[in-house]
């Protein structure tokens, strides 16, 4: 790869991630190819492989970016000061509702993405994932200073699995909707915001 500035290298990396995100919004995980991603960037297609070896590494980078943005939302929420349970639950729901791509990746494709990515990339993502969990704990601690470590862990390890599973309950494909109709099942019609707000409030208020 010709020598370029760090700024240009970062811009190219982000352009690749943006291109893959656009594809992920429109197509299934299995249909996305590196050729498709490369066709959407402004520089030489072969250069894509200088940044990522496969689509899973690009999607892992997208997931990492989504967690960074989510952590930033949690920091902004914490700056509002101690919140009551309702405001905290609503703030958490809003922060998650803004990160639909994060929720989709967590629910639908996380295992394959992690298994197919290089270890160094995965370690970098896990650091960011851990930082986001740390921001969540600091946010909760600011509003629940009386909570013990055990009580905090009970909340965190119920809330985080919720994020890994909420997407399929709020978004359905046409095929899934047709199958539910044929089976006599009525979709609940809840949004991500609704589900996360209600679940968060219950977790915050339980003994």
mmCIF file of C-alpha atoms in Angstrom:
data_model
loop_
_atom_site.group_PDB
_atom_site.id
_atom_site.type_symbol
_atom_site.label_atom_id
_atom_site.label_comp_id
_atom_site.label_asym_id
_atom_site.label_seq_id
_atom_site.Cartn_x
_atom_site.Cartn_y
_atom_site.Cartn_z
ATOM 1 C CA UNK A 1 0.000 0.000 0.000
ATOM 2 C CA UNK A 2 1.457 3.416 -0.961
ATOM 3 C CA UNK A 3 2.448 5.464 2.037
ATOM 4 C CA UNK A 4 -0.377 7.747 3.103
ATOM 5 C CA UNK A 5 -1.023 9.900 6.145
ATOM 6 C CA UNK A 6 -2.631 8.501 9.273
ATOM 7 C CA UNK A 7 -5.597 10.773 8.646
ATOM 8 C CA UNK A 8 -6.110 9.421 5.130
ATOM 9 C CA UNK A 9 -5.691 5.843 6.326
ATOM 10 C CA UNK A 10 -8.349 6.408 8.994
ATOM 11 C CA UNK A 11 -10.639 8.049 6.443
ATOM 12 C CA UNK A 12 -10.281 5.056 4.132
ATOM 13 C CA UNK A 13 -10.951 2.637 6.967
ATOM 14 C CA UNK A 14 -14.103 4.525 7.915
ATOM 15 C CA UNK A 15 -15.202 4.628 4.286
ATOM 16 C CA UNK A 16 -14.961 0.836 4.139
ATOM 17 C CA UNK A 17 -16.984 0.506 7.338
ATOM 18 C CA UNK A 18 -19.589 2.954 6.019
ATOM 19 C CA UNK A 19 -19.887 0.990 2.772
ATOM 20 C CA UNK A 20 -20.384 -2.275 4.640
ATOM 21 C CA UNK A 21 -22.928 -0.683 6.968
ATOM 22 C CA UNK A 22 -24.940 0.511 3.976
ATOM 23 C CA UNK A 23 -24.963 -3.024 2.589
ATOM 24 C CA UNK A 24 -25.879 -4.504 5.969
ATOM 25 C CA UNK A 25 -28.929 -2.261 6.143
ATOM 26 C CA UNK A 26 -30.194 -3.542 2.795
ATOM 27 C CA UNK A 27 -28.998 -7.147 2.574
ATOM 28 C CA UNK A 28 -28.567 -10.189 4.750
ATOM 29 C CA UNK A 29 -25.241 -10.975 6.380
ATOM 30 C CA UNK A 30 -24.713 -14.012 4.139
ATOM 31 C CA UNK A 31 -25.266 -12.039 0.916
ATOM 32 C CA UNK A 32 -22.621 -9.394 1.611
ATOM 33 C CA UNK A 33 -19.276 -9.921 -0.137
ATOM 34 C CA UNK A 34 -15.939 -8.161 -0.067
ATOM 35 C CA UNK A 35 -16.393 -7.442 -3.780
ATOM 36 C CA UNK A 36 -19.587 -5.531 -3.031
ATOM 37 C CA UNK A 37 -17.896 -3.549 -0.285
ATOM 38 C CA UNK A 38 -14.890 -2.766 -2.482
ATOM 39 C CA UNK A 39 -17.139 -1.533 -5.300
ATOM 40 C CA UNK A 40 -18.531 1.167 -3.007
ATOM 41 C CA UNK A 41 -15.274 2.823 -1.933
ATOM 42 C CA UNK A 42 -13.524 5.666 -3.736
ATOM 43 C CA UNK A 43 -10.027 4.165 -3.789
ATOM 44 C CA UNK A 44 -8.494 1.041 -5.332
ATOM 45 C CA UNK A 45 -10.530 -2.046 -4.530
ATOM 46 C CA UNK A 46 -7.485 -4.163 -3.723
ATOM 47 C CA UNK A 47 -6.606 -1.709 -0.954
ATOM 48 C CA UNK A 48 -9.607 -2.848 1.070
ATOM 49 C CA UNK A 49 -7.655 -5.971 2.012
ATOM 50 C CA UNK A 50 -4.928 -3.811 3.522
ATOM 51 C CA UNK A 51 -7.430 -2.868 6.217
ATOM 52 C CA UNK A 52 -9.674 -5.920 6.573
ATOM 53 C CA UNK A 53 -9.203 -9.541 5.536
ATOM 54 C CA UNK A 54 -12.900 -10.413 5.338
ATOM 55 C CA UNK A 55 -16.372 -8.932 5.706
ATOM 56 C CA UNK A 56 -16.581 -10.192 9.288
ATOM 57 C CA UNK A 57 -13.684 -7.959 10.303
ATOM 58 C CA UNK A 58 -15.454 -4.978 8.741
ATOM 59 C CA UNK A 59 -18.659 -5.807 10.585
ATOM 60 C CA UNK A 60 -16.682 -6.242 13.804
ATOM 61 C CA UNK A 61 -15.241 -2.757 13.260
ATOM 62 C CA UNK A 62 -18.781 -1.473 12.698
ATOM 63 C CA UNK A 63 -19.907 -3.126 15.920
ATOM 64 C CA UNK A 64 -16.944 -1.562 17.722
ATOM 65 C CA UNK A 65 -17.881 1.875 16.402
ATOM 66 C CA UNK A 66 -21.485 1.349 17.473
ATOM 67 C CA UNK A 67 -20.349 0.530 21.017
ATOM 68 C CA UNK A 68 -18.160 3.633 21.080
ATOM 69 C CA UNK A 69 -21.157 5.751 20.091
ATOM 70 C CA UNK A 70 -23.352 4.028 22.669
ATOM 71 C CA UNK A 71 -20.758 4.656 25.391
ATOM 72 C CA UNK A 72 -20.714 8.335 24.409
ATOM 73 C CA UNK A 73 -24.509 8.448 24.809
ATOM 74 C CA UNK A 74 -24.202 6.920 28.276
ATOM 75 C CA UNK A 75 -21.620 9.550 29.255
ATOM 76 C CA UNK A 76 -23.962 12.324 28.138
ATOM 77 C CA UNK A 77 -26.772 10.756 30.133
ATOM 78 C CA UNK A 78 -24.585 10.569 33.239
ATOM 79 C CA UNK A 79 -23.829 14.301 32.968
ATOM 80 C CA UNK A 80 -27.502 15.027 33.570
ATOM 81 C CA UNK A 81 -26.864 14.097 37.185
ATOM 82 C CA UNK A 82 -28.620 11.541 39.376
ATOM 83 C CA UNK A 83 -31.811 10.363 37.677
ATOM 84 C CA UNK A 84 -34.928 8.777 39.104
ATOM 85 C CA UNK A 85 -35.849 5.298 37.914
ATOM 86 C CA UNK A 86 -38.220 6.454 35.179
ATOM 87 C CA UNK A 87 -35.804 9.006 33.706
ATOM 88 C CA UNK A 88 -32.946 6.513 33.879
ATOM 89 C CA UNK A 89 -34.977 3.775 32.173
ATOM 90 C CA UNK A 90 -36.097 6.195 29.472
ATOM 91 C CA UNK A 91 -32.544 7.453 28.973
ATOM 92 C CA UNK A 92 -31.200 3.923 28.629
ATOM 93 C CA UNK A 93 -33.958 3.059 26.170
ATOM 94 C CA UNK A 94 -33.205 6.130 24.069
ATOM 95 C CA UNK A 95 -29.471 5.401 24.021
ATOM 96 C CA UNK A 96 -30.127 1.876 22.780
ATOM 97 C CA UNK A 97 -32.866 2.857 20.332
ATOM 98 C CA UNK A 98 -30.290 5.019 18.527
ATOM 99 C CA UNK A 99 -28.041 1.991 17.950
ATOM 100 C CA UNK A 100 -30.165 -0.299 15.787
ATOM 101 C CA UNK A 101 -27.159 -1.615 13.877
ATOM 102 C CA UNK A 102 -25.443 -2.568 17.128
ATOM 103 C CA UNK A 103 -28.503 -4.498 18.261
ATOM 104 C CA UNK A 104 -28.891 -6.249 14.914
ATOM 105 C CA UNK A 105 -25.263 -7.361 14.883
ATOM 106 C CA UNK A 106 -25.433 -8.570 18.492
ATOM 107 C CA UNK A 107 -28.608 -10.556 17.913
ATOM 108 C CA UNK A 108 -28.087 -11.951 14.441
ATOM 109 C CA UNK A 109 -24.417 -12.357 13.552
ATOM 110 C CA UNK A 110 -22.112 -11.906 16.547
ATOM 111 C CA UNK A 111 -20.855 -15.499 16.753
ATOM 112 C CA UNK A 112 -19.811 -15.720 13.095
ATOM 113 C CA UNK A 113 -18.268 -12.251 13.131
ATOM 114 C CA UNK A 114 -16.134 -13.020 16.171
ATOM 115 C CA UNK A 115 -15.135 -16.494 14.990
ATOM 116 C CA UNK A 116 -14.043 -15.264 11.561
ATOM 117 C CA UNK A 117 -12.079 -12.213 12.719
ATOM 118 C CA UNK A 118 -8.403 -12.155 13.632
ATOM 119 C CA UNK A 119 -7.627 -12.315 17.341
ATOM 120 C CA UNK A 120 -6.061 -8.843 17.473
ATOM 121 C CA UNK A 121 -9.211 -7.309 15.990
ATOM 122 C CA UNK A 122 -11.386 -9.217 18.419
ATOM 123 C CA UNK A 123 -9.303 -8.137 21.417
ATOM 124 C CA UNK A 124 -9.606 -4.502 20.313
ATOM 125 C CA UNK A 125 -13.372 -4.875 20.097
ATOM 126 C CA UNK A 126 -13.563 -6.531 23.522
ATOM 127 C CA UNK A 127 -11.725 -3.568 25.039
ATOM 128 C CA UNK A 128 -14.344 -1.208 23.613
ATOM 129 C CA UNK A 129 -17.157 -3.542 24.706
ATOM 130 C CA UNK A 130 -15.711 -3.546 28.215
ATOM 131 C CA UNK A 131 -15.446 0.246 28.183
ATOM 132 C CA UNK A 132 -19.134 0.495 27.261
ATOM 133 C CA UNK A 133 -20.043 -1.801 30.156
ATOM 134 C CA UNK A 134 -17.938 0.405 32.416
ATOM 135 C CA UNK A 135 -19.842 3.487 31.259
ATOM 136 C CA UNK A 136 -23.102 1.688 31.983
ATOM 137 C CA UNK A 137 -21.946 0.861 35.512
ATOM 138 C CA UNK A 138 -20.837 4.444 36.165
ATOM 139 C CA UNK A 139 -24.172 5.762 34.931
ATOM 140 C CA UNK A 140 -26.136 3.424 37.185
ATOM 141 C CA UNK A 141 -23.856 4.075 40.169
ATOM 142 C CA UNK A 142 -24.420 7.836 39.825
ATOM 143 C CA UNK A 143 -28.162 7.333 40.283
ATOM 144 C CA UNK A 144 -27.994 4.294 42.582
ATOM 145 C CA UNK A 145 -25.095 5.046 44.971
ATOM 146 C CA UNK A 146 -26.646 2.751 47.576
ATOM 147 C CA UNK A 147 -26.338 -0.312 45.372
ATOM 148 C CA UNK A 148 -23.825 -2.967 46.333
ATOM 149 C CA UNK A 149 -21.504 -4.585 43.811
ATOM 150 C CA UNK A 150 -23.736 -7.661 43.841
ATOM 151 C CA UNK A 151 -26.825 -5.559 43.080
ATOM 152 C CA UNK A 152 -25.013 -3.745 40.279
ATOM 153 C CA UNK A 153 -23.945 -7.049 38.747
ATOM 154 C CA UNK A 154 -27.514 -8.312 38.862
ATOM 155 C CA UNK A 155 -28.617 -5.317 36.832
ATOM 156 C CA UNK A 156 -25.750 -5.342 34.333
ATOM 157 C CA UNK A 157 -25.902 -9.066 33.636
ATOM 158 C CA UNK A 158 -29.625 -8.883 33.015
ATOM 159 C CA UNK A 159 -29.471 -5.688 30.949
ATOM 160 C CA UNK A 160 -26.619 -6.700 28.637
ATOM 161 C CA UNK A 161 -28.220 -10.009 27.533
ATOM 162 C CA UNK A 162 -31.368 -7.979 26.835
ATOM 163 C CA UNK A 163 -29.390 -6.000 24.259
ATOM 164 C CA UNK A 164 -28.279 -9.230 22.592
ATOM 165 C CA UNK A 165 -31.852 -10.398 22.101
ATOM 166 C CA UNK A 166 -34.145 -7.408 21.697
ATOM 167 C CA UNK A 167 -33.752 -6.811 17.945
ATOM 168 C CA UNK A 168 -35.781 -9.807 16.664
ATOM 169 C CA UNK A 169 -38.720 -8.818 18.873
ATOM 170 C CA UNK A 170 -38.956 -5.365 17.311
ATOM 171 C CA UNK A 171 -38.086 -6.106 13.673
ATOM 172 C CA UNK A 172 -39.580 -8.870 11.533
ATOM 173 C CA UNK A 173 -39.012 -9.823 7.918
ATOM 174 C CA UNK A 174 -41.957 -10.175 5.551
ATOM 175 C CA UNK A 175 -41.467 -13.939 5.626
ATOM 176 C CA UNK A 176 -41.543 -13.991 9.430
ATOM 177 C CA UNK A 177 -44.704 -11.883 9.487
ATOM 178 C CA UNK A 178 -46.369 -14.199 6.964
ATOM 179 C CA UNK A 179 -45.418 -17.238 9.043
ATOM 180 C CA UNK A 180 -46.771 -15.664 12.233
ATOM 181 C CA UNK A 181 -50.018 -14.792 10.501
ATOM 182 C CA UNK A 182 -50.363 -18.358 9.216
ATOM 183 C CA UNK A 183 -49.667 -19.672 12.720
ATOM 184 C CA UNK A 184 -52.221 -17.344 14.291
ATOM 185 C CA UNK A 185 -49.604 -15.294 16.152
ATOM 186 C CA UNK A 186 -50.075 -11.552 16.452
ATOM 187 C CA UNK A 187 -46.820 -9.555 16.587
ATOM 188 C CA UNK A 188 -46.739 -7.461 19.777
ATOM 189 C CA UNK A 189 -45.997 -4.252 17.884
ATOM 190 C CA UNK A 190 -43.468 -3.065 20.453
ATOM 191 C CA UNK A 191 -40.473 -0.927 19.590
ATOM 192 C CA UNK A 192 -36.930 -1.324 20.869
ATOM 193 C CA UNK A 193 -37.522 1.763 22.988
ATOM 194 C CA UNK A 194 -40.656 0.254 24.549
ATOM 195 C CA UNK A 195 -39.025 -3.072 25.364
ATOM 196 C CA UNK A 196 -35.808 -1.647 26.797
ATOM 197 C CA UNK A 197 -37.588 1.058 28.799
ATOM 198 C CA UNK A 198 -40.028 -1.365 30.420
ATOM 199 C CA UNK A 199 -37.378 -4.007 31.116
ATOM 200 C CA UNK A 200 -34.930 -1.433 32.497
ATOM 201 C CA UNK A 201 -37.538 0.006 34.835
ATOM 202 C CA UNK A 202 -38.332 -3.445 36.208
ATOM 203 C CA UNK A 203 -34.638 -4.192 36.710
ATOM 204 C CA UNK A 204 -34.075 -0.870 38.463
ATOM 205 C CA UNK A 205 -37.018 -1.292 40.816
ATOM 206 C CA UNK A 206 -36.749 -4.951 41.751
ATOM 207 C CA UNK A 207 -35.578 -5.784 45.277
#
